[in-house]
CSV table of C-alpha atoms in Angstrom, one decimal:
chain,number,residue,atom,x,y,z
A,1,MET,CA,49.6,-48.2,54.7
A,2,ARG,CA,50.3,-44.5,54.2
A,3,GLY,CA,53.4,-44.4,56.4
A,4,ALA,CA,55.5,-46.4,58.7
A,5,HIS,CA,53.5,-46.2,61.9
A,6,THR,CA,52.1,-48.7,64.4
A,7,TYR,CA,48.5,-49.2,65.2
A,8,ALA,CA,50.5,-48.1,67.9
A,9,GLY,CA,47.9,-14.3,52.9
A,10,PRO,CA,44.8,-12.8,55.0
A,11,ALA,CA,41.6,-14.7,55.7
A,12,ASP,CA,38.1,-13.3,55.1
A,13,THR,CA,35.8,-16.0,56.5
A,14,ARG,CA,32.8,-14.0,55.4
A,15,SER,CA,33.6,-13.6,51.7
A,16,ALA,CA,36.9,-15.2,50.7
A,17,GLY,CA,36.9,-18.8,51.8
A,18,TRP,CA,40.3,-20.1,52.8
A,19,HIS,CA,43.2,-17.8,52.7
A,20,PRO,CA,46.8,-18.5,53.7
A,21,ALA,CA,46.9,-15.7,56.2
A,22,ALA,CA,44.3,-17.3,58.4
A,23,GLU,CA,45.3,-18.0,62.0
A,24,PRO,CA,44.2,-21.6,63.0
A,25,PRO,CA,44.4,-22.7,66.6
A,26,ARG,CA,47.6,-24.6,67.4
A,27,ALA,CA,45.8,-27.8,68.2
A,28,THR,CA,44.2,-27.7,64.8
A,29,LEU,CA,47.4,-27.1,63.0
A,30,ASP,CA,49.3,-29.9,64.7
A,31,ARG,CA,46.5,-32.4,64.1
A,32,ALA,CA,46.1,-31.5,60.4
A,33,ALA,CA,49.9,-31.5,59.8
A,34,VAL,CA,49.9,-35.2,60.4
A,35,GLY,CA,47.4,-35.6,57.6
A,36,VAL,CA,49.5,-33.5,55.3
A,37,ALA,CA,52.6,-35.6,56.0
A,38,ALA,CA,50.6,-38.6,54.9
A,39,VAL,CA,49.5,-36.8,51.8
A,40,ARG,CA,53.1,-36.0,50.9
A,41,ARG,CA,54.1,-39.7,51.3
A,42,ARG,CA,51.3,-40.7,48.9
A,43,GLU,CA,52.0,-37.8,46.5
A,44,PRO,CA,55.7,-37.7,45.6
A,45,TRP,CA,55.1,-34.9,43.2
A,46,LEU,CA,54.1,-32.5,46.0
A,47,ALA,CA,57.7,-32.0,46.7
A,48,THR,CA,57.9,-30.6,43.2
A,49,VAL,CA,54.9,-28.4,43.8
A,50,GLN,CA,56.6,-27.0,47.0
A,51,GLN,CA,59.8,-26.3,45.1
A,52,VAL,CA,58.0,-24.3,42.5
A,53,LEU,CA,56.0,-22.4,45.1
A,54,ASP,CA,59.2,-21.5,46.9
A,55,ALA,CA,60.3,-19.5,43.8
A,56,ILE,CA,57.0,-17.7,43.3
A,57,PRO,CA,56.4,-14.2,44.8
A,58,GLY,CA,53.2,-13.3,46.6
A,59,ALA,CA,50.6,-15.5,48.3
A,60,ALA,CA,49.8,-18.8,46.8
A,61,ALA,CA,49.1,-22.3,48.0
A,62,PHE,CA,48.2,-25.8,46.9
A,63,LEU,CA,45.3,-27.3,48.8
A,64,ALA,CA,44.5,-31.0,49.0
A,65,PRO,CA,40.8,-31.9,49.0
A,66,VAL,CA,39.2,-34.1,51.6
A,67,ARG,CA,36.0,-35.7,50.3
A,68,ASP,CA,33.1,-37.2,52.2
A,69,ARG,CA,31.7,-40.7,51.7
A,70,SER,CA,29.6,-39.5,48.7
A,71,GLY,CA,32.6,-37.9,47.0
A,72,ARG,CA,31.7,-34.3,47.8
A,73,LEU,CA,34.3,-31.8,48.9
A,74,ALA,CA,34.3,-31.8,52.7
A,75,ASP,CA,37.5,-29.9,53.5
A,76,LEU,CA,40.6,-28.3,52.1
A,77,VAL,CA,44.0,-28.7,53.7
A,78,VAL,CA,47.1,-26.7,52.8
A,79,ALA,CA,49.8,-29.1,51.4
A,80,ALA,CA,52.3,-26.6,49.9
A,81,VAL,CA,52.6,-22.8,50.2
A,82,THR,CA,54.7,-19.8,49.1
A,83,PRO,CA,57.2,-18.3,51.5
A,84,GLU,CA,55.4,-14.9,51.4
A,85,ALA,CA,52.1,-16.2,52.7
A,86,VAL,CA,51.7,-14.8,56.2
A,87,SER,CA,49.1,-15.1,58.9
A,88,PRO,CA,47.9,-12.3,61.2
A,89,GLY,CA,49.6,-14.2,64.0
A,90,GLY,CA,53.0,-14.1,62.3
A,91,ARG,CA,53.2,-17.6,60.9
A,92,ARG,CA,54.8,-17.7,57.5
A,93,GLY,CA,55.2,-20.1,54.6
A,94,ALA,CA,55.7,-23.7,55.7
A,95,GLN,CA,54.3,-23.0,59.1
A,96,LEU,CA,50.9,-22.7,57.4
A,97,VAL,CA,51.0,-26.3,56.1
A,98,GLY,CA,48.2,-28.2,57.7
A,99,THR,CA,45.7,-25.4,57.8
A,100,ARG,CA,42.2,-26.8,57.4
A,101,ALA,CA,39.2,-24.8,56.3
A,102,ALA,CA,36.5,-26.8,58.2
A,103,LEU,CA,38.1,-26.3,61.6
A,104,TYR,CA,38.7,-22.6,61.7
A,105,SER,CA,36.3,-21.3,59.1
A,106,PRO,CA,33.3,-23.7,59.0
A,107,GLN,CA,31.0,-21.0,57.6
A,108,THR,CA,33.0,-21.1,54.4
A,109,LEU,CA,31.8,-24.6,53.7
A,110,ALA,CA,28.2,-23.4,53.8
A,111,SER,CA,28.9,-20.3,51.6
A,112,ASP,CA,28.3,-19.9,47.9
A,113,ARG,CA,32.1,-20.1,47.4
A,114,TRP,CA,32.4,-23.7,48.4
A,115,PRO,CA,30.4,-25.0,45.3
A,116,ILE,CA,32.9,-23.0,43.1
A,117,TYR,CA,35.8,-24.9,44.6
A,118,GLN,CA,33.9,-28.1,44.1
A,119,HIS,CA,33.2,-27.2,40.4
A,120,VAL,CA,36.8,-26.3,39.8
A,121,LEU,CA,37.9,-29.7,41.2
A,122,ASP,CA,35.3,-31.6,39.1
A,123,SER,CA,35.5,-29.7,35.8
A,124,GLY,CA,39.0,-28.4,35.8
A,125,GLU,CA,37.7,-25.0,34.8
A,126,PRO,CA,39.5,-22.1,36.6
A,127,ALA,CA,37.5,-19.5,38.6
A,128,THR,CA,38.0,-16.2,40.4
A,129,VAL,CA,36.4,-15.5,43.8
A,130,GLY,CA,36.0,-11.8,44.8
A,131,PRO,CA,36.9,-9.1,44.9
A,132,PHE,CA,36.2,-8.8,48.6
A,133,ASP,CA,37.3,-6.5,51.4
A,134,HIS,CA,39.4,-7.7,54.3
A,135,THR,CA,41.7,-6.1,56.9
A,136,GLY,CA,41.9,-2.8,55.1
A,137,GLY,CA,42.6,-4.4,51.7
A,138,ARG,CA,40.6,-5.6,48.7
A,139,TYR,CA,41.5,-9.1,47.3
A,140,SER,CA,40.6,-11.7,44.7
A,141,VAL,CA,41.4,-15.4,44.8
A,142,ARG,CA,42.2,-17.3,41.6
A,143,VAL,CA,41.5,-21.0,41.7
A,144,HIS,CA,42.9,-23.6,39.4
A,145,ARG,CA,42.8,-27.4,39.5
A,146,LEU,CA,46.3,-28.8,39.7
A,147,GLY,CA,46.5,-32.6,39.8
A,148,ASP,CA,44.0,-33.8,42.4
A,149,GLY,CA,44.0,-30.5,44.3
A,150,LEU,CA,43.5,-26.8,44.0
A,151,LEU,CA,46.1,-24.1,43.4
A,152,MET,CA,45.0,-20.7,44.8
A,153,THR,CA,46.7,-17.4,44.3
A,154,TRP,CA,45.6,-14.2,46.2
A,155,LEU,CA,45.8,-10.8,44.5
A,156,ARG,CA,45.5,-7.4,46.3
A,157,HIS,CA,43.8,-4.8,44.2
A,158,ASP,CA,44.4,-1.7,46.2
A,159,ALA,CA,48.2,-2.3,46.4
A,160,PRO,CA,49.0,-4.1,43.2
A,161,ALA,CA,52.3,-5.8,42.5
A,162,PRO,CA,54.6,-4.2,39.9
A,163,PRO,CA,53.6,-5.3,36.4
A,164,ASP,CA,56.8,-7.2,35.8
A,165,ARG,CA,56.4,-9.1,39.1
A,166,GLU,CA,52.8,-10.1,38.3
A,167,ALA,CA,53.8,-11.2,34.8
A,168,SER,CA,56.7,-13.2,36.3
A,169,THR,CA,54.3,-15.0,38.6
A,170,GLU,CA,51.9,-15.9,35.8
A,171,LEU,CA,54.7,-17.3,33.7
A,172,ARG,CA,56.0,-19.3,36.6
A,173,LEU,CA,52.6,-20.8,37.3
A,174,ALA,CA,52.3,-21.8,33.7
A,175,GLU,CA,55.7,-23.4,33.9
A,176,MET,CA,54.7,-25.2,37.1
A,177,GLU,CA,51.7,-26.8,35.3
A,178,ARG,CA,54.0,-28.0,32.5
A,179,GLU,CA,56.5,-29.4,34.9
A,180,LEU,CA,53.9,-31.2,37.0
A,181,ALA,CA,52.1,-32.6,33.9
A,182,GLU,CA,55.4,-34.2,32.8
A,183,HIS,CA,56.0,-35.6,36.3
A,184,ARG,CA,52.5,-37.0,36.5
A,185,ARG,CA,53.1,-38.8,33.2
A,186,ASP,CA,56.2,-40.4,34.7
A,187,LEU,CA,54.1,-41.5,37.7
A,188,ALA,CA,51.5,-43.0,35.4
A,189,ALA,CA,54.1,-45.1,33.8
A,190,GLU,CA,55.3,-46.3,37.2
A,191,HIS,CA,51.8,-47.1,38.2
A,192,GLU,CA,51.2,-49.3,35.2
A,193,MET,CA,54.4,-51.1,35.9
A,194,ALA,CA,53.4,-51.7,39.5
A,195,VAL,CA,50.0,-53.0,38.5
A,196,ARG,CA,51.6,-55.5,36.1
A,197,LEU,CA,53.9,-56.6,38.8
A,198,GLN,CA,51.0,-57.3,41.2
A,199,HIS,CA,49.1,-59.2,38.5
A,200,ILE,CA,52.1,-61.4,37.7
A,201,ILE,CA,52.5,-62.6,41.3
A,202,LEU,CA,49.0,-64.0,41.9
A,203,PRO,CA,45.4,-62.6,41.7
A,204,ILE,CA,42.7,-62.4,44.4
A,205,PRO,CA,40.4,-65.4,44.4
A,206,GLU,CA,36.9,-64.5,43.1
A,207,GLY,CA,35.1,-66.4,45.9
A,208,PRO,CA,35.7,-68.1,49.2
A,209,ILE,CA,38.2,-71.0,49.2
A,210,GLU,CA,38.5,-74.1,51.4
A,211,LEU,CA,41.7,-75.0,53.2
A,212,PRO,CA,42.0,-77.6,56.0
A,213,GLY,CA,39.2,-77.0,58.4
A,214,LEU,CA,38.7,-73.4,57.2
A,215,ARG,CA,36.7,-71.4,54.8
A,216,VAL,CA,38.8,-68.4,53.7
A,217,ALA,CA,37.6,-65.3,51.9
A,218,VAL,CA,39.8,-62.4,50.6
A,219,ARG,CA,38.6,-59.0,49.5
A,220,TYR,CA,40.7,-56.2,48.1
A,221,LEU,CA,39.5,-52.6,48.0
A,222,PRO,CA,41.7,-50.4,45.9
A,223,ALA,CA,42.2,-46.8,47.0
A,224,GLY,CA,39.6,-44.3,45.9
A,225,GLN,CA,42.4,-42.6,44.0
A,226,GLN,CA,43.0,-45.2,41.3
A,227,SER,CA,46.5,-44.0,40.6
A,228,ARG,CA,47.6,-45.5,43.9
A,229,VAL,CA,49.1,-49.0,43.9
A,230,GLY,CA,50.0,-50.1,47.3
A,231,GLY,CA,52.0,-52.8,49.1
A,232,ASP,CA,49.1,-54.7,50.7
A,233,TRP,CA,49.3,-58.5,50.5
A,234,TYR,CA,48.0,-61.7,51.9
A,235,HIS,CA,48.9,-65.4,52.1
A,236,ALA,CA,46.8,-68.5,52.7
A,237,ALA,CA,48.5,-71.9,52.4
A,238,ALA,CA,47.7,-75.5,53.4
A,239,LEU,CA,50.8,-77.0,54.8
A,240,PRO,CA,51.9,-80.7,54.5
A,241,ASP,CA,51.0,-81.5,58.1
A,242,GLY,CA,47.3,-80.4,57.5
A,243,SER,CA,47.7,-77.0,59.2
A,244,VAL,CA,47.1,-73.7,57.5
A,245,LEU,CA,49.5,-70.7,57.3
A,246,LEU,CA,47.8,-67.3,57.0
A,247,ALA,CA,49.2,-63.8,56.7
A,248,VAL,CA,48.2,-60.2,55.9
A,249,GLY,CA,50.8,-57.5,55.4
A,250,ASP,CA,51.1,-53.8,54.5
A,251,VAL,CA,54.2,-52.2,53.0
A,252,ALA,CA,54.7,-48.4,53.6
A,253,GLY,CA,54.4,-46.3,50.5
A,254,HIS,CA,52.9,-46.8,47.0
A,255,GLY,CA,54.0,-47.6,43.5
A,256,THR,CA,56.7,-49.9,42.1
A,257,PRO,CA,58.9,-49.8,45.2
A,258,ALA,CA,56.1,-50.9,47.5
A,259,ALA,CA,54.9,-53.5,45.1
A,260,THR,CA,58.4,-54.9,44.7
A,261,PHE,CA,59.1,-55.1,48.4
A,262,MET,CA,55.6,-56.7,48.9
A,263,ALA,CA,56.7,-59.4,46.5
A,264,GLN,CA,59.9,-59.9,48.4
A,265,LEU,CA,58.2,-60.3,51.7
A,266,ARG,CA,55.6,-62.7,50.3
A,267,HIS,CA,58.1,-65.0,48.6
A,268,ALA,CA,60.3,-64.8,51.7
A,269,LEU,CA,57.4,-66.0,53.8
A,270,ARG,CA,56.8,-69.0,51.5
A,271,ALA,CA,60.5,-69.9,51.6
A,272,LEU,CA,60.8,-69.6,55.4
A,273,ALA,CA,57.7,-71.7,56.0
A,274,VAL,CA,59.8,-74.7,54.9
A,275,THR,CA,62.0,-74.2,57.9
A,276,THR,CA,59.4,-73.1,60.5
A,277,THR,CA,55.7,-72.5,60.8
A,278,ASP,CA,55.9,-70.6,64.1
A,279,PRO,CA,54.4,-67.1,63.5
A,280,ALA,CA,56.7,-65.3,65.9
A,281,ARG,CA,59.8,-66.8,64.4
A,282,LEU,CA,58.6,-66.1,60.9
A,283,LEU,CA,58.1,-62.4,61.8
A,284,GLY,CA,61.6,-62.4,63.3
A,285,HIS,CA,63.1,-63.6,60.0
A,286,LEU,CA,61.0,-61.1,58.0
A,287,ASN,CA,62.1,-58.3,60.3
A,288,ARG,CA,65.8,-59.1,59.8
A,289,LEU,CA,65.2,-59.3,56.0
A,290,THR,CA,63.5,-55.9,56.2
A,291,CYS,CA,66.3,-54.4,58.2
A,292,ASP,CA,68.8,-55.6,55.7
A,293,LEU,CA,66.9,-54.1,52.8
A,294,GLU,CA,66.3,-50.9,54.8
A,295,ARG,CA,70.1,-50.2,54.7
A,296,GLU,CA,69.8,-49.9,50.9
A,297,ASN,CA,66.4,-48.1,51.0
A,298,PRO,CA,65.7,-46.1,54.2
A,299,GLU,CA,62.1,-45.7,53.3
A,300,ILE,CA,61.3,-49.5,53.7
A,301,SER,CA,59.1,-50.6,56.5
A,302,ALA,CA,56.0,-52.8,56.8
A,303,THR,CA,53.5,-54.2,59.2
A,304,ALA,CA,52.2,-57.8,59.2
A,305,VAL,CA,50.2,-60.4,61.0
A,306,ILE,CA,51.0,-64.2,60.6
A,307,ALA,CA,48.9,-67.1,61.9
A,308,ARG,CA,49.0,-70.9,61.9
A,309,TYR,CA,45.7,-72.8,62.3
A,310,GLU,CA,45.6,-76.4,63.4
A,311,PRO,CA,42.2,-77.8,62.3
A,312,GLN,CA,42.3,-80.9,64.4
A,313,ARG,CA,42.5,-78.8,67.6
A,314,ARG,CA,40.8,-75.7,66.1
A,315,VAL,CA,43.6,-73.6,67.6
A,316,LEU,CA,45.1,-70.6,65.9
A,317,THR,CA,48.6,-69.3,66.9
A,318,TRP,CA,49.3,-65.8,65.8
A,319,ALA,CA,51.8,-63.0,66.1
A,320,GLN,CA,51.9,-59.4,64.8
A,321,ALA,CA,54.4,-56.7,63.8
A,322,GLY,CA,52.9,-53.3,64.4
A,323,HIS,CA,49.7,-54.4,62.7
A,324,PRO,CA,46.0,-53.5,63.5
A,325,PRO,CA,44.4,-56.1,65.8
A,326,PRO,CA,42.3,-58.9,64.3
A,327,VAL,CA,38.6,-58.8,64.9
A,328,PHE,CA,37.2,-61.9,66.4
A,329,SER,CA,33.4,-62.8,66.4
A,330,HIS,CA,32.4,-65.4,69.0
A,331,ALA,CA,28.8,-66.2,70.1
A,332,LYS,CA,27.6,-63.4,67.7
A,333,ARG,CA,29.7,-60.7,69.4
A,334,ALA,CA,32.8,-59.2,67.8
A,335,ALA,CA,35.8,-57.6,69.6
A,336,ALA,CA,39.4,-56.7,68.7
A,337,LEU,CA,41.9,-59.2,70.0
A,338,GLU,CA,44.6,-58.0,72.4
A,339,ARG,CA,47.8,-57.9,70.4
A,340,PRO,CA,51.0,-59.7,71.6
A,341,PRO,CA,54.1,-57.5,71.5
A,342,GLY,CA,55.8,-56.9,68.2
A,343,PRO,CA,57.2,-53.8,66.5
A,344,VAL,CA,56.9,-52.7,62.9
A,345,LEU,CA,59.2,-54.7,60.5
A,346,GLY,CA,62.4,-53.0,59.7
A,347,VAL,CA,62.6,-50.7,62.7
A,348,VAL,CA,64.4,-52.8,65.4
A,349,GLU,CA,66.9,-55.3,64.1
A,350,ASP,CA,66.8,-57.6,67.1
A,351,ALA,CA,63.1,-57.2,67.7
A,352,ARG,CA,61.3,-59.9,69.6
A,353,TYR,CA,57.9,-61.2,68.5
A,354,VAL,CA,55.5,-63.1,70.8
A,355,ASN,CA,52.8,-65.7,69.9
A,356,ALA,CA,49.2,-65.6,71.1
A,357,THR,CA,46.7,-68.5,70.8
A,358,LEU,CA,43.0,-68.5,70.1
A,359,GLU,CA,40.6,-71.4,70.0
A,360,LEU,CA,38.0,-71.2,67.2
A,361,ASP,CA,34.5,-72.7,67.7
A,362,PHE,CA,32.2,-73.6,64.9
A,363,GLY,CA,30.3,-70.4,64.0
A,364,ASP,CA,33.2,-68.1,65.0
A,365,MET,CA,34.8,-65.7,62.5
A,366,LEU,CA,38.2,-64.0,62.5
A,367,LEU,CA,39.0,-61.0,60.4
A,368,PHE,CA,42.5,-59.9,59.4
A,369,TYR,CA,42.9,-56.6,57.5
A,370,THR,CA,45.3,-53.8,56.6
A,371,ASP,CA,45.0,-50.3,58.1
A,372,GLY,CA,43.1,-48.9,55.1
A,373,LEU,CA,40.0,-50.5,56.6
A,374,ILE,CA,40.1,-48.4,59.8
A,375,GLU,CA,42.0,-45.2,58.7
A,376,ASP,CA,40.0,-42.2,57.7
A,377,ARG,CA,40.7,-38.5,58.1
A,378,GLN,CA,37.2,-38.0,59.4
A,379,ARG,CA,37.7,-40.2,62.4
A,380,SER,CA,40.3,-41.7,64.8
A,381,LEU,CA,41.8,-45.2,64.5
A,382,ASP,CA,39.7,-46.3,67.5
A,383,GLU,CA,36.5,-45.0,65.9
A,384,GLY,CA,37.4,-46.8,62.6
A,385,LEU,CA,38.0,-50.0,64.5
A,386,GLN,CA,34.7,-49.7,66.3
A,387,ALA,CA,33.0,-49.3,63.0
A,388,VAL,CA,34.6,-52.5,61.7
A,389,ILE,CA,33.5,-54.4,64.8
A,390,ALA,CA,29.9,-53.1,64.4
A,391,THR,CA,30.0,-54.2,60.7
A,392,VAL,CA,31.1,-57.7,61.7
A,393,ASP,CA,28.2,-57.9,64.2
A,394,GLU,CA,25.7,-56.8,61.6
A,395,ALA,CA,27.0,-59.4,59.1
A,396,VAL,CA,26.7,-62.2,61.7
A,397,ALA,CA,23.3,-61.1,62.8
A,398,ALA,CA,22.1,-60.9,59.2
A,399,SER,CA,23.3,-64.5,58.4
A,400,SER,CA,24.9,-66.7,60.9
A,401,THR,CA,25.3,-69.4,58.3
A,402,HIS,CA,26.9,-67.3,55.6
A,403,PRO,CA,28.4,-64.2,57.4
A,404,LEU,CA,31.4,-64.0,55.0
A,405,ILE,CA,29.2,-63.0,52.1
A,406,GLN,CA,27.3,-60.5,54.3
A,407,LEU,CA,30.5,-59.1,55.6
A,408,PHE,CA,32.1,-58.4,52.3
A,409,ASP,CA,28.9,-57.0,50.9
A,410,ARG,CA,29.2,-54.4,53.6
A,411,PHE,CA,32.9,-53.7,52.9
A,412,ARG,CA,32.4,-52.3,49.5
A,413,ARG,CA,33.4,-48.7,50.0
A,414,PRO,CA,37.2,-48.1,49.4
A,415,ASN,CA,39.2,-45.8,51.5
A,416,PRO,CA,39.9,-42.8,49.2
A,417,GLU,CA,43.5,-42.6,50.5
A,418,ASP,CA,44.7,-46.1,50.9
A,419,ASP,CA,44.3,-49.7,49.6
A,420,THR,CA,42.7,-52.3,51.9
A,421,CYS,CA,43.2,-56.0,52.1
A,422,ILE,CA,40.8,-58.1,54.1
A,423,LEU,CA,41.1,-61.8,54.9
A,424,ALA,CA,38.3,-63.5,56.8
A,425,ILE,CA,38.2,-67.1,58.1
A,426,ARG,CA,35.6,-69.4,59.6
A,427,PRO,CA,36.1,-73.0,60.9
A,428,LEU,CA,34.3,-75.6,58.7
A,429,THR,CA,31.8,-77.8,60.5
A,430,GLY,CA,33.9,-80.9,59.9
A,431,LEU,CA,30.9,-83.1,59.7
A,432,THR,CA,31.4,-83.8,56.0
A,433,ARG,CA,35.0,-82.8,55.6
A,434,ASP,CA,37.9,-85.2,55.2
A,435,LEU,CA,41.1,-83.4,56.0
A,436,ARG,CA,43.1,-86.1,54.3
A,437,ARG,CA,42.2,-84.6,51.0
A,438,PHE,CA,44.3,-81.6,51.9
A,439,ALA,CA,47.4,-83.7,52.2
A,440,THR,CA,48.9,-82.1,49.1
A,441,PRO,CA,49.8,-78.5,49.9
A,442,GLN,CA,47.4,-76.0,48.4
A,443,ILE,CA,48.6,-72.4,48.2
A,444,VAL,CA,46.5,-69.4,47.5
A,445,SER,CA,48.5,-66.3,48.0
A,446,GLY,CA,49.3,-63.0,46.4
A,447,PRO,CA,49.3,-59.3,46.6
A,448,THR,CA,46.3,-57.1,46.5
A,449,ARG,CA,45.8,-55.7,43.1
């Protein structure tokens, strides 16, 4: 979960590639800015990058890469920029954040400069593009890898900066690299601590597990950027009355804070299940807990879906809090379930959550997941959801008897930007199952690693 949301400089496009003075259409800028806001939530050190760029004279910018499914560079989006970068249309500094190369200068992606940017990202070797002529001036672009992105600076040759100013800029850039290297080491230590916390709580089961009347499978796909530790979690527990409590949740943010809050929610759910197993009431309790914690940490929020399955009746009762809709496969056709009302946890203190019910037939399959499965910069949420539905249909068509294996074989590609937790269930046939053997509560729950 990249943020708390419901599922609810001149440019020479002929020879220079991206330049901070380019003039993107307003619709393009607005759309891309949303992506950059998400990048900054995932990359706390970008605030440090911007602070350093604020103090640097001239035109420079830090660009975040967008990669395609094969890992190749597909786009560059401005994530931080110096105040002196100006577009021909008059936009300056922070107004340029969100500019995307692919939308206003697609020819750049097909030029001989694009492989240079790819090489700098992959090798870490700096490069210079140009000189080139543009709008009455002659420029060069220096490209350095900085963290996971590119730092670009633009130099004008026919109107050079004073020597002392250029030297000051170079020294400040070197200082930036030292500052950010130290900051990234701190983040690496935090990452290791968060990973240990997740492993301590409970691991992901290696294969499908059996609970009363259900076969349950869990898959965790870590973010493509391995430094990200998220707050995705799941819960699957057999209750004393023979029913099953299921949950999938997603905490906003990454690192130790997200992992810690994830652990608090999961343990709270287990404790609350002693008093009630009603999904809507459980979400209400978790929401009040989140609101209390949010007073201490304004960044806290989360989404979740909770369900209770009664195997004797094959009825599933579920409620959700700002979470993506479950995907239900019935008669070999999958569709997203209509969600009952319920806001994100931690936003409205007296929020009301509503239950919905679903009857499961033998052969049906139900998929719970976190938003990393459907979120992608290259497509909308609806497009991502339709892709998941198509994948479920393919899995069922390939093997109606073992669709869980087929399904998880197809869900191997991680989202490069976010963790993903998937929990899939199928009713057991019941012909050879004796539910009395589940009288002792069995709990399989834990965070995503």
